[in-house]
Amino acid sequence: LKKGIILINDSYIANPLSMRNALEVLSLYRNRKIAILGDMLELGKFSEEKHREVGKLIPHCGIETLITFGNSSRLYGTSLKKRHHHFTDMDELLSFISNFDFENSTVLIKGSRGNRLELVAKSLEEIYENSSD
C-alpha cells in the first residue's frame, strides 16, 4: 500500500498455532508493527486459556499497537495496556481504523473468518491505495 504500509492479511483462519506463526512473521519486520487480531473461534472450553497463551506472545513481538476485535481477543492485550484498543462492534472498529495513522507500518490482520476482519483489510486498502504519496 502507499505511505510505506505493508499489509499482511490473514483474516480467514485463526487457531493458536497459526496465530503464533503470524506473530512470529510480524516480529521479523523492522518498521513499526501493528497487529489487528480477532477471536480464535470454535475453541470451546479451551477458548480463554488459548487466548491468554497468545496474549503472552504479544510483548515479545515488538508490536507497538494492538487492536483487537471480538469477545475473547481482549485477553491478547493484557500486557500492552495503553497501546491496546479493543472493539466488539465492527462499525466502531472501522471508524477507529479510518482515523488511525498506519503510515510506515507493517500491519497484521489475523482472526477467524467469523470476525469478518476482511472488512478491515478492505478499509485499509481503500484508504491507503487512494491516498496521495
mmCIF file with all atom_site columns, C-alpha atoms in Angstrom:
data_model
loop_
_atom_site.group_PDB
_atom_site.id
_atom_site.type_symbol
_atom_site.label_atom_id
_atom_site.label_alt_id
_atom_site.label_comp_id
_atom_site.label_asym_id
_atom_site.label_entity_id
_atom_site.label_seq_id
_atom_site.pdbx_PDB_ins_code
_atom_site.Cartn_x
_atom_site.Cartn_y
_atom_site.Cartn_z
_atom_site.occupancy
_atom_site.B_iso_or_equiv
_atom_site.pdbx_formal_charge
_atom_site.auth_seq_id
_atom_site.auth_comp_id
_atom_site.auth_asym_id
_atom_site.auth_atom_id
_atom_site.pdbx_PDB_model_num
ATOM 1   C CA . LEU A 1 1   ? 0.000   0.000   0.000  1.00 0.00 ? 1   LEU A CA 1
ATOM 2   C CA . LYS A 1 2   ? 1.027   3.623   -0.219 1.00 0.00 ? 2   LYS A CA 1
ATOM 3   C CA . LYS A 1 3   ? 2.629   5.599   2.610  1.00 0.00 ? 3   LYS A CA 1
ATOM 4   C CA . GLY A 1 4   ? 5.036   2.768   3.469  1.00 0.00 ? 4   GLY A CA 1
ATOM 5   C CA . ILE A 1 5   ? 2.408   0.302   4.650  1.00 0.00 ? 5   ILE A CA 1
ATOM 6   C CA . ILE A 1 6   ? 2.925   -3.434  4.391  1.00 0.00 ? 6   ILE A CA 1
ATOM 7   C CA . LEU A 1 7   ? -0.353  -5.318  4.870  1.00 0.00 ? 7   LEU A CA 1
ATOM 8   C CA . ILE A 1 8   ? -0.384  -8.960  5.928  1.00 0.00 ? 8   ILE A CA 1
ATOM 9   C CA . ASN A 1 9   ? -3.989  -10.056 5.544  1.00 0.00 ? 9   ASN A CA 1
ATOM 10  C CA . ASP A 1 10  ? -4.587  -13.442 7.152  1.00 0.00 ? 10  ASP A CA 1
ATOM 11  C CA . SER A 1 11  ? -8.208  -12.900 8.096  1.00 0.00 ? 11  SER A CA 1
ATOM 12  C CA . TYR A 1 12  ? -9.555  -16.308 7.173  1.00 0.00 ? 12  TYR A CA 1
ATOM 13  C CA . ILE A 1 13  ? -8.439  -18.861 9.767  1.00 0.00 ? 13  ILE A CA 1
ATOM 14  C CA . ALA A 1 14  ? -7.125  -18.467 13.304 1.00 0.00 ? 14  ALA A CA 1
ATOM 15  C CA . ASN A 1 15  ? -6.063  -21.072 15.802 1.00 0.00 ? 15  ASN A CA 1
ATOM 16  C CA . PRO A 1 16  ? -3.296  -20.977 18.417 1.00 0.00 ? 16  PRO A CA 1
ATOM 17  C CA . LEU A 1 17  ? -0.614  -22.342 16.055 1.00 0.00 ? 17  LEU A CA 1
ATOM 18  C CA . SER A 1 18  ? -1.482  -20.112 13.096 1.00 0.00 ? 18  SER A CA 1
ATOM 19  C CA . MET A 1 19  ? -1.701  -17.094 15.418 1.00 0.00 ? 19  MET A CA 1
ATOM 20  C CA . ARG A 1 20  ? 1.757   -17.863 16.835 1.00 0.00 ? 20  ARG A CA 1
ATOM 21  C CA . ASN A 1 21  ? 3.183   -18.268 13.316 1.00 0.00 ? 21  ASN A CA 1
ATOM 22  C CA . ALA A 1 22  ? 1.653   -14.993 12.097 1.00 0.00 ? 22  ALA A CA 1
ATOM 23  C CA . LEU A 1 23  ? 3.019   -13.104 15.120 1.00 0.00 ? 23  LEU A CA 1
ATOM 24  C CA . GLU A 1 24  ? 6.466   -14.581 14.511 1.00 0.00 ? 24  GLU A CA 1
ATOM 25  C CA . VAL A 1 25  ? 6.361   -13.394 10.892 1.00 0.00 ? 25  VAL A CA 1
ATOM 26  C CA . LEU A 1 26  ? 5.283   -9.915  12.024 1.00 0.00 ? 26  LEU A CA 1
ATOM 27  C CA . SER A 1 27  ? 8.154   -9.780  14.518 1.00 0.00 ? 27  SER A CA 1
ATOM 28  C CA . LEU A 1 28  ? 10.665  -10.155 11.652 1.00 0.00 ? 28  LEU A CA 1
ATOM 29  C CA . TYR A 1 29  ? 9.777   -6.772  10.132 1.00 0.00 ? 29  TYR A CA 1
ATOM 30  C CA . ARG A 1 30  ? 11.931  -3.812  11.121 1.00 0.00 ? 30  ARG A CA 1
ATOM 31  C CA . ASN A 1 31  ? 9.412   -0.994  10.860 1.00 0.00 ? 31  ASN A CA 1
ATOM 32  C CA . ARG A 1 32  ? 6.572   -0.166  13.246 1.00 0.00 ? 32  ARG A CA 1
ATOM 33  C CA . LYS A 1 33  ? 4.395   -3.202  13.892 1.00 0.00 ? 33  LYS A CA 1
ATOM 34  C CA . ILE A 1 34  ? 0.619   -3.077  14.331 1.00 0.00 ? 34  ILE A CA 1
ATOM 35  C CA . ALA A 1 35  ? -1.499  -6.176  14.951 1.00 0.00 ? 35  ALA A CA 1
ATOM 36  C CA . ILE A 1 36  ? -5.237  -6.260  14.338 1.00 0.00 ? 36  ILE A CA 1
ATOM 37  C CA . LEU A 1 37  ? -6.361  -9.530  15.870 1.00 0.00 ? 37  LEU A CA 1
ATOM 38  C CA . GLY A 1 38  ? -9.769  -11.152 16.182 1.00 0.00 ? 38  GLY A CA 1
ATOM 39  C CA . ASP A 1 39  ? -11.063 -14.016 18.226 1.00 0.00 ? 39  ASP A CA 1
ATOM 40  C CA . MET A 1 40  ? -9.966  -17.572 17.559 1.00 0.00 ? 40  MET A CA 1
ATOM 41  C CA . LEU A 1 41  ? -13.399 -19.143 17.241 1.00 0.00 ? 41  LEU A CA 1
ATOM 42  C CA . GLU A 1 42  ? -14.502 -22.714 17.889 1.00 0.00 ? 42  GLU A CA 1
ATOM 43  C CA . LEU A 1 43  ? -12.025 -23.442 20.704 1.00 0.00 ? 43  LEU A CA 1
ATOM 44  C CA . GLY A 1 44  ? -14.807 -24.480 23.085 1.00 0.00 ? 44  GLY A CA 1
ATOM 45  C CA . LYS A 1 45  ? -13.893 -24.793 26.749 1.00 0.00 ? 45  LYS A CA 1
ATOM 46  C CA . PHE A 1 46  ? -10.230 -24.013 25.943 1.00 0.00 ? 46  PHE A CA 1
ATOM 47  C CA . SER A 1 47  ? -11.012 -20.603 24.466 1.00 0.00 ? 47  SER A CA 1
ATOM 48  C CA . GLU A 1 48  ? -9.982  -18.398 27.404 1.00 0.00 ? 48  GLU A CA 1
ATOM 49  C CA . GLU A 1 49  ? -6.806  -20.399 28.062 1.00 0.00 ? 49  GLU A CA 1
ATOM 50  C CA . LYS A 1 50  ? -5.718  -20.326 24.393 1.00 0.00 ? 50  LYS A CA 1
ATOM 51  C CA . HIS A 1 51  ? -6.423  -16.597 24.005 1.00 0.00 ? 51  HIS A CA 1
ATOM 52  C CA . ARG A 1 52  ? -4.334  -15.902 27.131 1.00 0.00 ? 52  ARG A CA 1
ATOM 53  C CA . GLU A 1 53  ? -1.483  -18.033 25.721 1.00 0.00 ? 53  GLU A CA 1
ATOM 54  C CA . VAL A 1 54  ? -1.436  -15.973 22.519 1.00 0.00 ? 54  VAL A CA 1
ATOM 55  C CA . GLY A 1 55  ? -1.509  -12.820 24.645 1.00 0.00 ? 55  GLY A CA 1
ATOM 56  C CA . LYS A 1 56  ? 1.707   -13.925 26.354 1.00 0.00 ? 56  LYS A CA 1
ATOM 57  C CA . LEU A 1 57  ? 3.457   -13.928 22.958 1.00 0.00 ? 57  LEU A CA 1
ATOM 58  C CA . ILE A 1 58  ? 2.490   -10.352 22.064 1.00 0.00 ? 58  ILE A CA 1
ATOM 59  C CA . PRO A 1 59  ? 5.061   -8.494  24.236 1.00 0.00 ? 59  PRO A CA 1
ATOM 60  C CA . HIS A 1 60  ? 7.891   -10.442 22.568 1.00 0.00 ? 60  HIS A CA 1
ATOM 61  C CA . CYS A 1 61  ? 6.909   -9.479  19.001 1.00 0.00 ? 61  CYS A CA 1
ATOM 62  C CA . GLY A 1 62  ? 7.766   -5.773  19.074 1.00 0.00 ? 62  GLY A CA 1
ATOM 63  C CA . ILE A 1 63  ? 4.160   -4.754  18.480 1.00 0.00 ? 63  ILE A CA 1
ATOM 64  C CA . GLU A 1 64  ? 3.666   -1.045  19.017 1.00 0.00 ? 64  GLU A CA 1
ATOM 65  C CA . THR A 1 65  ? -0.125  -1.042  18.789 1.00 0.00 ? 65  THR A CA 1
ATOM 66  C CA . LEU A 1 66  ? -2.574  -3.898  19.286 1.00 0.00 ? 66  LEU A CA 1
ATOM 67  C CA . ILE A 1 67  ? -6.126  -3.595  18.003 1.00 0.00 ? 67  ILE A CA 1
ATOM 68  C CA . THR A 1 68  ? -8.462  -6.439  18.925 1.00 0.00 ? 68  THR A CA 1
ATOM 69  C CA . PHE A 1 69  ? -11.969 -7.355  17.842 1.00 0.00 ? 69  PHE A CA 1
ATOM 70  C CA . GLY A 1 70  ? -14.406 -9.795  19.388 1.00 0.00 ? 70  GLY A CA 1
ATOM 71  C CA . ASN A 1 71  ? -15.062 -11.076 22.875 1.00 0.00 ? 71  ASN A CA 1
ATOM 72  C CA . SER A 1 72  ? -12.087 -13.253 23.803 1.00 0.00 ? 72  SER A CA 1
ATOM 73  C CA . SER A 1 73  ? -9.489  -11.248 21.874 1.00 0.00 ? 73  SER A CA 1
ATOM 74  C CA . ARG A 1 74  ? -9.409  -8.671  24.682 1.00 0.00 ? 74  ARG A CA 1
ATOM 75  C CA . LEU A 1 75  ? -7.262  -11.244 26.502 1.00 0.00 ? 75  LEU A CA 1
ATOM 76  C CA . TYR A 1 76  ? -4.443  -10.719 23.988 1.00 0.00 ? 76  TYR A CA 1
ATOM 77  C CA . GLY A 1 77  ? -3.690  -7.234  25.246 1.00 0.00 ? 77  GLY A CA 1
ATOM 78  C CA . THR A 1 78  ? -3.383  -7.583  28.997 1.00 0.00 ? 78  THR A CA 1
ATOM 79  C CA . SER A 1 79  ? 0.303   -6.603  28.902 1.00 0.00 ? 79  SER A CA 1
ATOM 80  C CA . LEU A 1 80  ? 0.058   -3.664  26.473 1.00 0.00 ? 80  LEU A CA 1
ATOM 81  C CA . LYS A 1 81  ? -2.435  -1.509  28.400 1.00 0.00 ? 81  LYS A CA 1
ATOM 82  C CA . LYS A 1 82  ? -2.461  1.949   26.739 1.00 0.00 ? 82  LYS A CA 1
ATOM 83  C CA . ARG A 1 83  ? -1.314  0.553   23.391 1.00 0.00 ? 83  ARG A CA 1
ATOM 84  C CA . HIS A 1 84  ? -4.270  -1.838  23.226 1.00 0.00 ? 84  HIS A CA 1
ATOM 85  C CA . HIS A 1 85  ? -7.568  -0.811  21.625 1.00 0.00 ? 85  HIS A CA 1
ATOM 86  C CA . HIS A 1 86  ? -10.418 -3.320  21.890 1.00 0.00 ? 86  HIS A CA 1
ATOM 87  C CA . PHE A 1 87  ? -13.696 -3.381  19.963 1.00 0.00 ? 87  PHE A CA 1
ATOM 88  C CA . THR A 1 88  ? -16.765 -5.587  19.848 1.00 0.00 ? 88  THR A CA 1
ATOM 89  C CA . ASP A 1 89  ? -18.642 -3.504  17.256 1.00 0.00 ? 89  ASP A CA 1
ATOM 90  C CA . MET A 1 90  ? -17.422 -3.574  13.645 1.00 0.00 ? 90  MET A CA 1
ATOM 91  C CA . ASP A 1 91  ? -18.611 -0.039  12.854 1.00 0.00 ? 91  ASP A CA 1
ATOM 92  C CA . GLU A 1 92  ? -16.641 1.306   15.832 1.00 0.00 ? 92  GLU A CA 1
ATOM 93  C CA . LEU A 1 93  ? -13.566 -0.639  14.732 1.00 0.00 ? 93  LEU A CA 1
ATOM 94  C CA . LEU A 1 94  ? -13.809 0.655   11.161 1.00 0.00 ? 94  LEU A CA 1
ATOM 95  C CA . SER A 1 95  ? -14.222 4.208   12.440 1.00 0.00 ? 95  SER A CA 1
ATOM 96  C CA . PHE A 1 96  ? -11.105 3.820   14.593 1.00 0.00 ? 96  PHE A CA 1
ATOM 97  C CA . ILE A 1 97  ? -9.177  2.353   11.642 1.00 0.00 ? 97  ILE A CA 1
ATOM 98  C CA . SER A 1 98  ? -10.143 5.261   9.396  1.00 0.00 ? 98  SER A CA 1
ATOM 99  C CA . ASN A 1 99  ? -8.738  7.761   11.920 1.00 0.00 ? 99  ASN A CA 1
ATOM 100 C CA . PHE A 1 100 ? -5.586  5.884   12.974 1.00 0.00 ? 100 PHE A CA 1
ATOM 101 C CA . ASP A 1 101 ? -2.207  6.651   11.377 1.00 0.00 ? 101 ASP A CA 1
ATOM 102 C CA . PHE A 1 102 ? -0.797  3.464   9.825  1.00 0.00 ? 102 PHE A CA 1
ATOM 103 C CA . GLU A 1 103 ? 1.993   5.166   7.850  1.00 0.00 ? 103 GLU A CA 1
ATOM 104 C CA . ASN A 1 104 ? 5.327   3.337   7.684  1.00 0.00 ? 104 ASN A CA 1
ATOM 105 C CA . SER A 1 105 ? 3.972   0.252   9.440  1.00 0.00 ? 105 SER A CA 1
ATOM 106 C CA . THR A 1 106 ? 3.630   -3.453  8.904  1.00 0.00 ? 106 THR A CA 1
ATOM 107 C CA . VAL A 1 107 ? 0.040   -4.341  9.720  1.00 0.00 ? 107 VAL A CA 1
ATOM 108 C CA . LEU A 1 108 ? -1.008  -7.909  10.516 1.00 0.00 ? 108 LEU A CA 1
ATOM 109 C CA . ILE A 1 109 ? -4.722  -8.685  10.273 1.00 0.00 ? 109 ILE A CA 1
ATOM 110 C CA . LYS A 1 110 ? -5.456  -12.111 11.750 1.00 0.00 ? 110 LYS A CA 1
ATOM 111 C CA . GLY A 1 111 ? -8.606  -13.746 13.054 1.00 0.00 ? 111 GLY A CA 1
ATOM 112 C CA . SER A 1 112 ? -11.169 -16.446 12.427 1.00 0.00 ? 112 SER A CA 1
ATOM 113 C CA . ARG A 1 113 ? -13.427 -15.981 9.409  1.00 0.00 ? 113 ARG A CA 1
ATOM 114 C CA . GLY A 1 114 ? -16.418 -15.242 11.646 1.00 0.00 ? 114 GLY A CA 1
ATOM 115 C CA . ASN A 1 115 ? -14.772 -11.982 12.766 1.00 0.00 ? 115 ASN A CA 1
ATOM 116 C CA . ARG A 1 116 ? -15.145 -10.534 9.237  1.00 0.00 ? 116 ARG A CA 1
ATOM 117 C CA . LEU A 1 117 ? -11.742 -8.834  9.516  1.00 0.00 ? 117 LEU A CA 1
ATOM 118 C CA . GLU A 1 118 ? -11.531 -8.784  5.722  1.00 0.00 ? 118 GLU A CA 1
ATOM 119 C CA . LEU A 1 119 ? -13.664 -5.632  6.099  1.00 0.00 ? 119 LEU A CA 1
ATOM 120 C CA . VAL A 1 120 ? -10.758 -4.028  7.979  1.00 0.00 ? 120 VAL A CA 1
ATOM 121 C CA . ALA A 1 121 ? -8.303  -5.051  5.250  1.00 0.00 ? 121 ALA A CA 1
ATOM 122 C CA . LYS A 1 122 ? -10.629 -3.648  2.590  1.00 0.00 ? 122 LYS A CA 1
ATOM 123 C CA . SER A 1 123 ? -10.966 -0.392  4.522  1.00 0.00 ? 123 SER A CA 1
ATOM 124 C CA . LEU A 1 124 ? -7.192  -0.011  4.854  1.00 0.00 ? 124 LEU A CA 1
ATOM 125 C CA . GLU A 1 125 ? -6.728  -0.763  1.162  1.00 0.00 ? 125 GLU A CA 1
ATOM 126 C CA . GLU A 1 126 ? -9.320  1.851   0.210  1.00 0.00 ? 126 GLU A CA 1
ATOM 127 C CA . ILE A 1 127 ? -7.788  4.486   2.485  1.00 0.00 ? 127 ILE A CA 1
ATOM 128 C CA . TYR A 1 128 ? -4.155  3.919   1.570  1.00 0.00 ? 128 TYR A CA 1
ATOM 129 C CA . GLU A 1 129 ? -4.415  2.972   -2.106 1.00 0.00 ? 129 GLU A CA 1
ATOM 130 C CA . ASN A 1 130 ? -6.361  6.138   -2.805 1.00 0.00 ? 130 ASN A CA 1
ATOM 131 C CA . SER A 1 131 ? -4.152  8.451   -0.747 1.00 0.00 ? 131 SER A CA 1
ATOM 132 C CA . SER A 1 132 ? -1.551  10.659  -2.338 1.00 0.00 ? 132 SER A CA 1
ATOM 133 C CA . ASP A 1 133 ? 2.089   9.937   -1.516 1.00 0.00 ? 133 ASP A CA 1
#
